[in-house]
mmCIF file of C-alpha atoms in Angstrom:
data_model
loop_
_atom_site.group_PDB
_atom_site.id
_atom_site.type_symbol
_atom_site.label_atom_id
_atom_site.label_comp_id
_atom_site.label_asym_id
_atom_site.label_seq_id
_atom_site.Cartn_x
_atom_site.Cartn_y
_atom_site.Cartn_z
ATOM 1 C CA MET X 64 7.055 27.421 -17.652
ATOM 2 C CA ILE X 65 10.544 25.977 -17.977
ATOM 3 C CA GLU X 66 11.204 26.740 -14.313
ATOM 4 C CA THR X 67 7.985 24.958 -13.339
ATOM 5 C CA ILE X 68 8.904 21.878 -15.380
ATOM 6 C CA ALA X 69 12.407 21.857 -13.896
ATOM 7 C CA ARG X 70 10.985 22.157 -10.364
ATOM 8 C CA GLU X 71 8.507 19.321 -10.895
ATOM 9 C CA LEU X 72 11.184 17.087 -12.432
ATOM 10 C CA GLU X 73 13.450 17.810 -9.481
ATOM 11 C CA GLN X 74 10.670 16.935 -7.052
ATOM 12 C CA GLY X 75 9.870 13.734 -8.951
ATOM 13 C CA THR X 76 13.534 12.744 -9.064
ATOM 14 C CA ARG X 77 13.854 13.349 -5.334
ATOM 15 C CA LEU X 78 10.789 11.178 -4.714
ATOM 16 C CA CYS X 79 12.219 8.386 -6.878
ATOM 17 C CA LEU X 80 15.568 8.539 -5.089
ATOM 18 C CA THR X 81 13.727 8.244 -1.782
ATOM 19 C CA ILE X 82 11.571 5.292 -2.822
ATOM 20 C CA LEU X 83 13.864 3.213 -5.037
ATOM 21 C CA PRO X 84 16.363 2.136 -2.320
ATOM 22 C CA PHE X 85 13.505 0.771 -0.193
ATOM 23 C CA MET X 86 12.018 -0.881 -3.269
ATOM 24 C CA PHE X 87 15.302 -2.641 -4.035
ATOM 25 C CA ALA X 88 15.661 -3.633 -0.365
ATOM 26 C CA GLY X 89 12.199 -5.202 -0.548
ATOM 27 C CA CYS X 90 13.086 -7.074 -3.748
ATOM 28 C CA LEU X 91 16.280 -8.319 -2.113
ATOM 29 C CA ALA X 92 14.369 -9.426 0.985
ATOM 30 C CA GLY X 93 11.892 -11.283 -1.204
ATOM 31 C CA SER X 94 14.653 -13.060 -3.091
ATOM 32 C CA LEU X 95 16.391 -13.972 0.176
ATOM 33 C CA MET X 96 13.170 -15.280 1.714
ATOM 34 C CA ALA X 97 12.465 -17.323 -1.394
ATOM 35 C CA HIS X 98 15.870 -19.029 -1.497
ATOM 36 C CA CYS X 99 16.816 -20.002 2.053
ATOM 37 C CA LYS X 100 15.581 -21.180 5.443
ATOM 38 C CA PHE X 101 16.181 -17.671 6.790
ATOM 39 C CA GLY X 102 13.001 -16.644 5.012
ATOM 40 C CA THR X 103 11.157 -19.696 6.291
ATOM 41 C CA ARG X 104 11.915 -18.742 9.901
ATOM 42 C CA ARG X 105 11.000 -15.093 9.352
ATOM 43 C CA ARG X 106 7.677 -15.853 7.679
ATOM 44 C CA ALA X 107 6.660 -18.211 10.515
ATOM 45 C CA PHE X 108 5.274 -15.153 12.334
ATOM 46 C CA PHE X 109 2.702 -14.750 9.566
ATOM 47 C CA SER X 110 1.858 -18.450 9.269
ATOM 48 C CA PRO X 111 -1.464 -18.162 11.192
ATOM 49 C CA ILE X 112 -2.625 -15.416 8.805
ATOM 50 C CA ALA X 113 -1.387 -17.475 5.850
ATOM 51 C CA ARG X 114 -3.338 -20.542 6.987
ATOM 52 C CA LEU X 115 -6.458 -18.421 7.490
ATOM 53 C CA SER X 116 -5.965 -16.935 4.043
ATOM 54 C CA GLY X 117 -5.561 -20.325 2.383
ATOM 55 C CA LEU X 118 -2.016 -19.547 1.183
ATOM 56 C CA HIS X 119 0.509 -22.371 0.861
ATOM 57 C CA GLY X 120 4.198 -22.884 0.119
ATOM 58 C CA PRO X 121 6.043 -20.024 -1.586
ATOM 59 C CA ALA X 122 2.891 -17.856 -1.593
ATOM 60 C CA THR X 123 3.174 -17.473 2.193
ATOM 61 C CA ILE X 124 6.296 -15.333 1.656
ATOM 62 C CA TYR X 125 4.032 -12.641 0.204
ATOM 63 C CA LEU X 126 2.662 -11.661 3.636
ATOM 64 C CA PRO X 127 5.965 -10.840 5.405
ATOM 65 C CA LEU X 128 7.108 -9.106 2.215
ATOM 66 C CA CYS X 129 4.011 -6.888 2.333
ATOM 67 C CA PHE X 130 4.987 -6.001 5.893
ATOM 68 C CA LEU X 131 8.343 -4.819 4.510
ATOM 69 C CA ASP X 132 7.324 -3.236 1.199
ATOM 70 C CA HIS X 133 4.028 -3.762 -0.612
ATOM 71 C CA HIS X 134 5.311 -3.030 -4.113
ATOM 72 C CA SER X 135 8.324 -5.326 -3.823
ATOM 73 C CA ALA X 136 5.945 -8.000 -2.529
ATOM 74 C CA ASN X 137 3.821 -7.523 -5.650
ATOM 75 C CA ALA X 138 6.902 -8.058 -7.798
ATOM 76 C CA TYR X 139 7.427 -11.375 -5.981
ATOM 77 C CA LEU X 140 3.741 -12.281 -6.435
ATOM 78 C CA SER X 141 4.087 -11.575 -10.152
ATOM 79 C CA SER X 142 7.096 -13.890 -10.346
ATOM 80 C CA LEU X 143 5.061 -16.664 -8.674
ATOM 81 C CA SER X 144 2.336 -16.159 -11.265
ATOM 82 C CA ARG X 145 4.816 -16.398 -14.135
ATOM 83 C CA LYS X 146 6.203 -19.644 -12.687
ATOM 84 C CA GLY X 147 2.722 -21.105 -12.300
ATOM 85 C CA VAL X 148 2.957 -21.352 -8.499
ATOM 86 C CA VAL X 149 -0.022 -18.999 -8.130
ATOM 87 C CA ARG X 150 -2.908 -19.175 -10.572
ATOM 88 C CA LYS X 151 -3.726 -15.907 -12.313
ATOM 89 C CA ARG X 152 -7.363 -15.906 -11.255
ATOM 90 C CA GLY X 153 -6.251 -16.091 -7.612
ATOM 91 C CA ILE X 154 -3.943 -13.067 -7.729
ATOM 92 C CA LEU X 155 -6.621 -10.489 -6.840
ATOM 93 C CA GLY X 156 -7.493 -12.242 -3.582
ATOM 94 C CA ILE X 157 -3.837 -12.496 -2.552
ATOM 95 C CA TYR X 158 -3.289 -8.860 -3.580
ATOM 96 C CA LEU X 159 -6.137 -7.740 -1.287
ATOM 97 C CA ILE X 160 -4.821 -9.879 1.581
ATOM 98 C CA GLY X 161 -1.502 -8.047 1.374
ATOM 99 C CA PHE X 162 -3.028 -4.700 2.344
ATOM 100 C CA PHE X 163 -3.445 -5.829 5.947
ATOM 101 C CA PRO X 164 0.221 -6.595 6.785
ATOM 102 C CA SER X 165 1.379 -3.532 4.836
ATOM 103 C CA SER X 166 -1.060 -1.303 6.750
ATOM 104 C CA LEU X 167 0.102 -2.860 10.023
ATOM 105 C CA TYR X 168 3.677 -1.860 9.222
ATOM 106 C CA PHE X 169 2.749 1.685 8.232
ATOM 107 C CA HIS X 170 0.467 2.355 11.183
ATOM 108 C CA ILE X 171 2.807 0.794 13.760
ATOM 109 C CA PHE X 172 5.998 2.485 12.629
ATOM 110 C CA PHE X 173 4.728 5.740 11.099
ATOM 111 C CA THR X 174 1.169 6.630 12.102
ATOM 112 C CA ALA X 175 1.206 5.681 15.785
ATOM 113 C CA PRO X 176 4.426 7.562 16.722
ATOM 114 C CA ILE X 177 2.925 10.735 15.221
ATOM 115 C CA LEU X 178 -0.673 10.534 16.424
ATOM 116 C CA TYR X 179 -0.303 9.366 20.020
ATOM 117 C CA PRO X 180 1.821 12.318 21.254
ATOM 118 C CA VAL X 181 -0.425 14.819 19.426
ATOM 119 C CA LEU X 182 -3.927 13.393 19.901
ATOM 120 C CA GLY X 183 -3.648 11.457 23.119
ATOM 121 C CA PHE X 184 -4.370 7.795 23.731
ATOM 122 C CA GLU X 185 -8.151 7.719 23.205
ATOM 123 C CA THR X 186 -8.390 9.735 19.979
ATOM 124 C CA ALA X 187 -5.245 8.210 18.443
ATOM 125 C CA THR X 188 -6.490 4.691 19.228
ATOM 126 C CA THR X 189 -9.845 5.545 17.640
ATOM 127 C CA VAL X 190 -8.174 6.768 14.448
ATOM 128 C CA LEU X 191 -5.882 3.730 14.263
ATOM 129 C CA GLY X 192 -8.837 1.437 14.916
ATOM 130 C CA LEU X 193 -10.769 2.975 12.018
ATOM 131 C CA TYR X 194 -7.759 2.652 9.719
ATOM 132 C CA LEU X 195 -7.195 -0.985 10.653
ATOM 133 C CA LEU X 196 -10.912 -1.786 10.383
ATOM 134 C CA ALA X 197 -10.900 -0.794 6.715
ATOM 135 C CA SER X 198 -7.715 -2.833 6.122
ATOM 136 C CA LEU X 199 -9.108 -5.843 7.994
ATOM 137 C CA LEU X 200 -12.340 -5.838 5.981
ATOM 138 C CA THR X 201 -10.298 -5.614 2.760
ATOM 139 C CA PHE X 202 -8.258 -8.568 4.052
ATOM 140 C CA CYS X 203 -11.464 -10.545 4.661
ATOM 141 C CA CYS X 204 -12.589 -9.895 1.082
ATOM 142 C CA GLY X 205 -9.235 -11.193 -0.116
ATOM 143 C CA VAL X 206 -9.576 -14.321 2.015
ATOM 144 C CA VAL X 207 -13.037 -15.036 0.601
ATOM 145 C CA LEU X 208 -11.789 -14.575 -2.970
ATOM 146 C CA THR X 209 -8.694 -16.714 -2.396
ATOM 147 C CA ARG X 210 -10.645 -19.577 -0.867
ATOM 148 C CA PHE X 211 -13.345 -19.302 -3.532
ATOM 149 C CA VAL X 212 -10.921 -19.767 -6.423
ATOM 150 C CA SER X 213 -8.786 -22.413 -4.665
ATOM 151 C CA SER X 214 -9.360 -26.061 -5.476
ATOM 152 C CA PRO X 215 -8.782 -28.718 -2.783
ATOM 153 C CA ASP X 216 -7.368 -31.163 -5.312
ATOM 154 C CA ARG X 217 -4.909 -28.675 -6.822
ATOM 155 C CA GLN X 218 -3.193 -27.065 -3.840
ATOM 156 C CA PRO X 219 0.323 -25.693 -4.360
ATOM 157 C CA PRO X 220 3.152 -27.675 -2.748
ATOM 158 C CA VAL X 221 3.642 -27.000 0.948
ATOM 159 C CA GLN X 222 7.328 -26.320 0.622
ATOM 160 C CA ASP X 223 9.315 -24.700 -2.138
ATOM 161 C CA ALA X 224 12.409 -26.449 -3.373
ATOM 162 C CA SER X 225 14.273 -23.162 -3.363
ATOM 163 C CA CYS X 226 13.983 -22.907 0.427
ATOM 164 C CA GLN X 227 16.089 -25.921 1.268
ATOM 165 C CA THR X 228 19.457 -24.419 2.037
ATOM 166 C CA ASP X 229 20.942 -22.168 4.701
ATOM 167 C CA ARG X 230 23.670 -21.103 2.272
ATOM 168 C CA PRO X 231 21.913 -19.765 -0.804
ATOM 169 C CA GLY X 232 23.837 -18.719 -3.868
ATOM 170 C CA TRP X 233 24.238 -14.994 -3.383
ATOM 171 C CA ARG X 234 24.763 -14.501 -7.100
ATOM 172 C CA MET X 235 21.371 -16.079 -7.788
ATOM 173 C CA ILE X 236 19.718 -14.060 -4.999
ATOM 174 C CA MET X 237 21.128 -10.769 -6.302
ATOM 175 C CA ARG X 238 20.240 -11.671 -9.899
ATOM 176 C CA ASP X 239 16.617 -12.392 -9.005
ATOM 177 C CA ALA X 240 16.341 -9.243 -6.868
ATOM 178 C CA ALA X 241 17.927 -7.082 -9.569
ATOM 179 C CA GLY X 242 15.604 -8.539 -12.206
ATOM 180 C CA GLN X 243 12.487 -7.757 -10.154
ATOM 181 C CA PHE X 244 13.774 -4.275 -9.346
ATOM 182 C CA ARG X 245 14.673 -3.518 -12.968
ATOM 183 C CA ARG X 246 11.235 -4.554 -14.261
ATOM 184 C CA MET X 247 9.587 -2.228 -11.730
ATOM 185 C CA ALA X 248 11.939 0.764 -11.966
ATOM 186 C CA ILE X 249 11.950 0.924 -15.763
ATOM 187 C CA ILE X 250 8.222 1.755 -15.694
ATOM 188 C CA PHE X 251 7.843 3.222 -12.206
ATOM 189 C CA VAL X 252 10.307 6.110 -12.618
ATOM 190 C CA PRO X 253 8.891 7.501 -15.903
ATOM 191 C CA CYS X 254 5.341 7.266 -14.519
ATOM 192 C CA ILE X 255 6.265 9.186 -11.368
ATOM 193 C CA LEU X 256 7.933 11.927 -13.424
ATOM 194 C CA ALA X 257 4.930 12.074 -15.773
ATOM 195 C CA VAL X 258 2.505 12.487 -12.852
ATOM 196 C CA GLU X 259 4.655 15.260 -11.357
ATOM 197 C CA LEU X 260 4.555 17.122 -14.678
ATOM 198 C CA LEU X 261 0.804 16.539 -14.975
ATOM 199 C CA LEU X 262 0.200 18.072 -11.552
ATOM 200 C CA ALA X 263 1.915 21.247 -12.769
ATOM 201 C CA VAL X 264 -0.639 21.725 -15.562
ATOM 202 C CA PRO X 265 -2.916 24.689 -14.686
ATOM 203 C CA ALA X 266 -6.083 22.776 -15.615
ATOM 204 C CA VAL X 267 -5.213 19.972 -13.211
ATOM 205 C CA GLN X 268 -4.358 22.427 -10.435
ATOM 206 C CA SER X 269 -7.685 24.203 -11.004
ATOM 207 C CA ALA X 270 -9.575 20.918 -10.704
ATOM 208 C CA MET X 271 -7.800 20.143 -7.439
ATOM 209 C CA ASP X 272 -8.616 23.617 -6.089
ATOM 210 C CA LYS X 273 -12.306 22.943 -6.696
ATOM 211 C CA ALA X 274 -12.169 19.773 -4.604
ATOM 212 C CA ASP X 275 -13.125 21.748 -1.485
ATOM 213 C CA VAL X 276 -16.693 21.883 -2.883
ATOM 214 C CA PHE X 277 -16.757 18.087 -2.833
ATOM 215 C CA LEU X 278 -15.312 18.018 0.687
ATOM 216 C CA ALA X 279 -18.101 20.310 1.878
ATOM 217 C CA TRP X 280 -20.517 17.409 1.340
ATOM 218 C CA PHE X 281 -18.913 15.708 4.323
ATOM 219 C CA GLU X 282 -19.615 18.720 6.572
ATOM 220 C CA VAL X 283 -16.046 19.342 7.588
ATOM 221 C CA PRO X 284 -14.751 22.843 8.361
ATOM 222 C CA SER X 285 -12.515 24.640 5.892
ATOM 223 C CA GLU X 286 -9.494 23.742 8.021
ATOM 224 C CA GLY X 287 -10.539 20.090 7.792
ATOM 225 C CA ALA X 288 -10.696 20.441 4.022
ATOM 226 C CA LEU X 289 -7.159 21.832 4.172
ATOM 227 C CA VAL X 290 -6.015 18.714 6.056
ATOM 228 C CA ALA X 291 -7.702 16.422 3.521
ATOM 229 C CA MET X 292 -6.249 18.318 0.568
ATOM 230 C CA SER X 293 -2.736 18.340 2.014
ATOM 231 C CA ALA X 294 -2.938 14.575 2.587
ATOM 232 C CA LEU X 295 -3.679 13.789 -1.059
ATOM 233 C CA PRO X 296 -0.049 13.342 -2.182
ATOM 234 C CA ASN X 297 1.251 12.217 1.228
ATOM 235 C CA ILE X 298 -0.773 11.205 4.293
ATOM 236 C CA MET X 299 2.112 12.249 6.535
ATOM 237 C CA VAL X 300 1.631 15.835 5.347
ATOM 238 C CA GLY X 301 -2.015 15.504 6.340
ATOM 239 C CA TYR X 302 -0.977 14.422 9.830
ATOM 240 C CA ALA X 303 1.319 17.422 10.137
ATOM 241 C CA THR X 304 -1.405 19.796 8.910
ATOM 242 C CA ALA X 305 -3.946 18.313 11.344
ATOM 243 C CA ALA X 306 -1.512 18.674 14.236
ATOM 244 C CA THR X 307 -0.881 22.306 13.332
ATOM 245 C CA CYS X 308 -4.601 23.129 13.019
ATOM 246 C CA LEU X 309 -5.324 21.364 16.303
ATOM 247 C CA ASP X 310 -2.530 23.227 18.075
ATOM 248 C CA ASP X 311 -3.941 26.544 16.780
ATOM 249 C CA SER X 312 -7.474 25.539 17.905
ATOM 250 C CA LEU X 313 -8.764 25.677 14.335
ATOM 251 C CA ILE X 314 -10.257 22.185 14.684
ATOM 252 C CA THR X 315 -11.349 20.245 17.747
ATOM 253 C CA LEU X 316 -10.117 16.892 18.991
ATOM 254 C CA ALA X 317 -13.586 15.416 18.405
ATOM 255 C CA GLN X 318 -13.387 16.331 14.717
ATOM 256 C CA ILE X 319 -10.024 14.647 14.201
ATOM 257 C CA PRO X 320 -11.198 11.035 13.475
ATOM 258 C CA LYS X 321 -13.621 12.199 10.780
ATOM 259 C CA ILE X 322 -11.099 14.585 9.218
ATOM 260 C CA LEU X 323 -8.282 12.034 9.176
ATOM 261 C CA MET X 324 -10.523 9.315 7.722
ATOM 262 C CA LEU X 325 -11.543 11.749 4.994
ATOM 263 C CA ALA X 326 -7.852 12.487 4.447
ATOM 264 C CA ALA X 327 -7.111 8.757 4.224
ATOM 265 C CA LEU X 328 -9.928 8.285 1.711
ATOM 266 C CA GLY X 329 -8.593 11.048 -0.512
ATOM 267 C CA ASN X 330 -5.033 9.777 -0.188
ATOM 268 C CA VAL X 331 -6.040 6.246 -1.244
ATOM 269 C CA VAL X 332 -7.767 7.536 -4.386
ATOM 270 C CA PHE X 333 -4.925 9.921 -5.236
ATOM 271 C CA SER X 334 -2.181 7.353 -4.617
ATOM 272 C CA THR X 335 -4.043 4.777 -6.711
ATOM 273 C CA PHE X 336 -3.683 6.955 -9.801
ATOM 274 C CA SER X 337 -0.312 8.552 -9.055
ATOM 275 C CA TYR X 338 1.576 5.665 -7.400
ATOM 276 C CA PHE X 339 -0.078 2.247 -7.190
ATOM 277 C CA PHE X 340 -1.078 2.206 -10.852
ATOM 278 C CA SER X 341 2.468 2.702 -12.140
ATOM 279 C CA ALA X 342 3.919 0.263 -9.586
ATOM 280 C CA ASN X 343 1.358 -2.446 -10.394
ATOM 281 C CA VAL X 344 1.802 -2.042 -14.141
ATOM 282 C CA ALA X 345 5.555 -2.338 -13.597
ATOM 283 C CA ALA X 346 5.112 -5.528 -11.563
ATOM 284 C CA PHE X 347 2.231 -7.313 -13.341
ATOM 285 C CA GLY X 348 2.130 -5.837 -16.830
ATOM 286 C CA THR X 349 -0.311 -3.347 -18.321
ATOM 287 C CA ARG X 350 -3.482 -5.448 -18.433
ATOM 288 C CA ARG X 351 -3.242 -7.295 -15.128
ATOM 289 C CA GLY X 352 -1.665 -4.352 -13.319
ATOM 290 C CA THR X 353 -4.534 -2.088 -14.372
ATOM 291 C CA TYR X 354 -7.089 -4.700 -13.332
ATOM 292 C CA LEU X 355 -5.543 -5.227 -9.900
ATOM 293 C CA THR X 356 -5.185 -1.493 -9.277
ATOM 294 C CA PHE X 357 -8.795 -0.533 -9.937
ATOM 295 C CA ALA X 358 -10.401 -3.763 -8.719
ATOM 296 C CA GLY X 359 -8.447 -3.329 -5.477
ATOM 297 C CA LEU X 360 -9.610 0.280 -5.223
ATOM 298 C CA GLY X 361 -13.201 -0.818 -5.810
ATOM 299 C CA VAL X 362 -12.969 -3.269 -2.906
ATOM 300 C CA ARG X 363 -11.197 -0.854 -0.539
ATOM 301 C CA LEU X 364 -13.411 2.209 -1.051
ATOM 302 C CA PRO X 365 -16.631 0.842 0.553
ATOM 303 C CA TRP X 366 -14.758 -0.061 3.738
ATOM 304 C CA LEU X 367 -13.083 3.349 3.857
ATOM 305 C CA PHE X 368 -16.493 4.988 3.505
ATOM 306 C CA LEU X 369 -17.769 2.726 6.296
ATOM 307 C CA SER X 370 -14.918 3.862 8.562
ATOM 308 C CA LEU X 371 -15.656 7.481 7.600
ATOM 309 C CA TYR X 372 -19.325 6.966 8.525
ATOM 310 C CA LEU X 373 -18.355 5.454 11.881
ATOM 311 C CA ALA X 374 -16.029 8.406 12.479
ATOM 312 C CA SER X 375 -18.907 10.814 11.814
ATOM 313 C CA LEU X 376 -20.958 8.997 14.455
ATOM 314 C CA ILE X 377 -18.147 9.420 16.980
ATOM 315 C CA GLU X 378 -17.882 13.169 16.403
#
């Protein structure tokens, strides 16, 4: 038992050490974008999406930050809420909008380089299209919510006073970035370690082992269930498992879109409880972080099921 606890703590620590540098880099990027014209030029690429979304002024920085790191972007969004730049009832819409640029980053730089060499152009493009469809529909829900709660006579200022200089105070930039990072890490790290220990509990492992009964409802082969199960903690592991099963002719190329969409669905649910929840609580506080986590999941799940249904039609 002690060896199991030590192994899980080591794995959780390794995961934290992998994630935290990127989290701090995202916080630093957000602080830099918020305090100088450098950020203004960089976020110009996302200005059409921002205009479509109804975002103005400092809130437009949220989109390029989501492209860099979603959780650091949420820390920045939380800071805007505390300053009164973004109204609290509009946070959910902006939070949903952020899933589209973050999914673009992940699928461009991580998913595509893996899938195209393994699956070929047609199948890989189909899988990416299904992924992006779910993200785009989530984005549209966020746009509707954001525009619904916005008031024409109370729009935020078009330009933030903190973005007026090309030579920002680096001490202020580092202080803001460190503050955001500290508020996230002080909750994020213990939650990650707690989840790792929870996964080592025999009762939890037994419940996960029985998940293949649930997967059978989707009429996927046992090897497909293996892909979906392996993708729960990390979708990249699911990709690797799918590539191995495909190479060994255990699954067919036609089954891949359905299997990988099922893997993505399971990964979203698993990561919501094991990762997004702790990160959102760290960024927004217990009450609002919990609300955003599960309200966001409730909006995303129907579109993931829609993509899964479309994938089953393709098979």
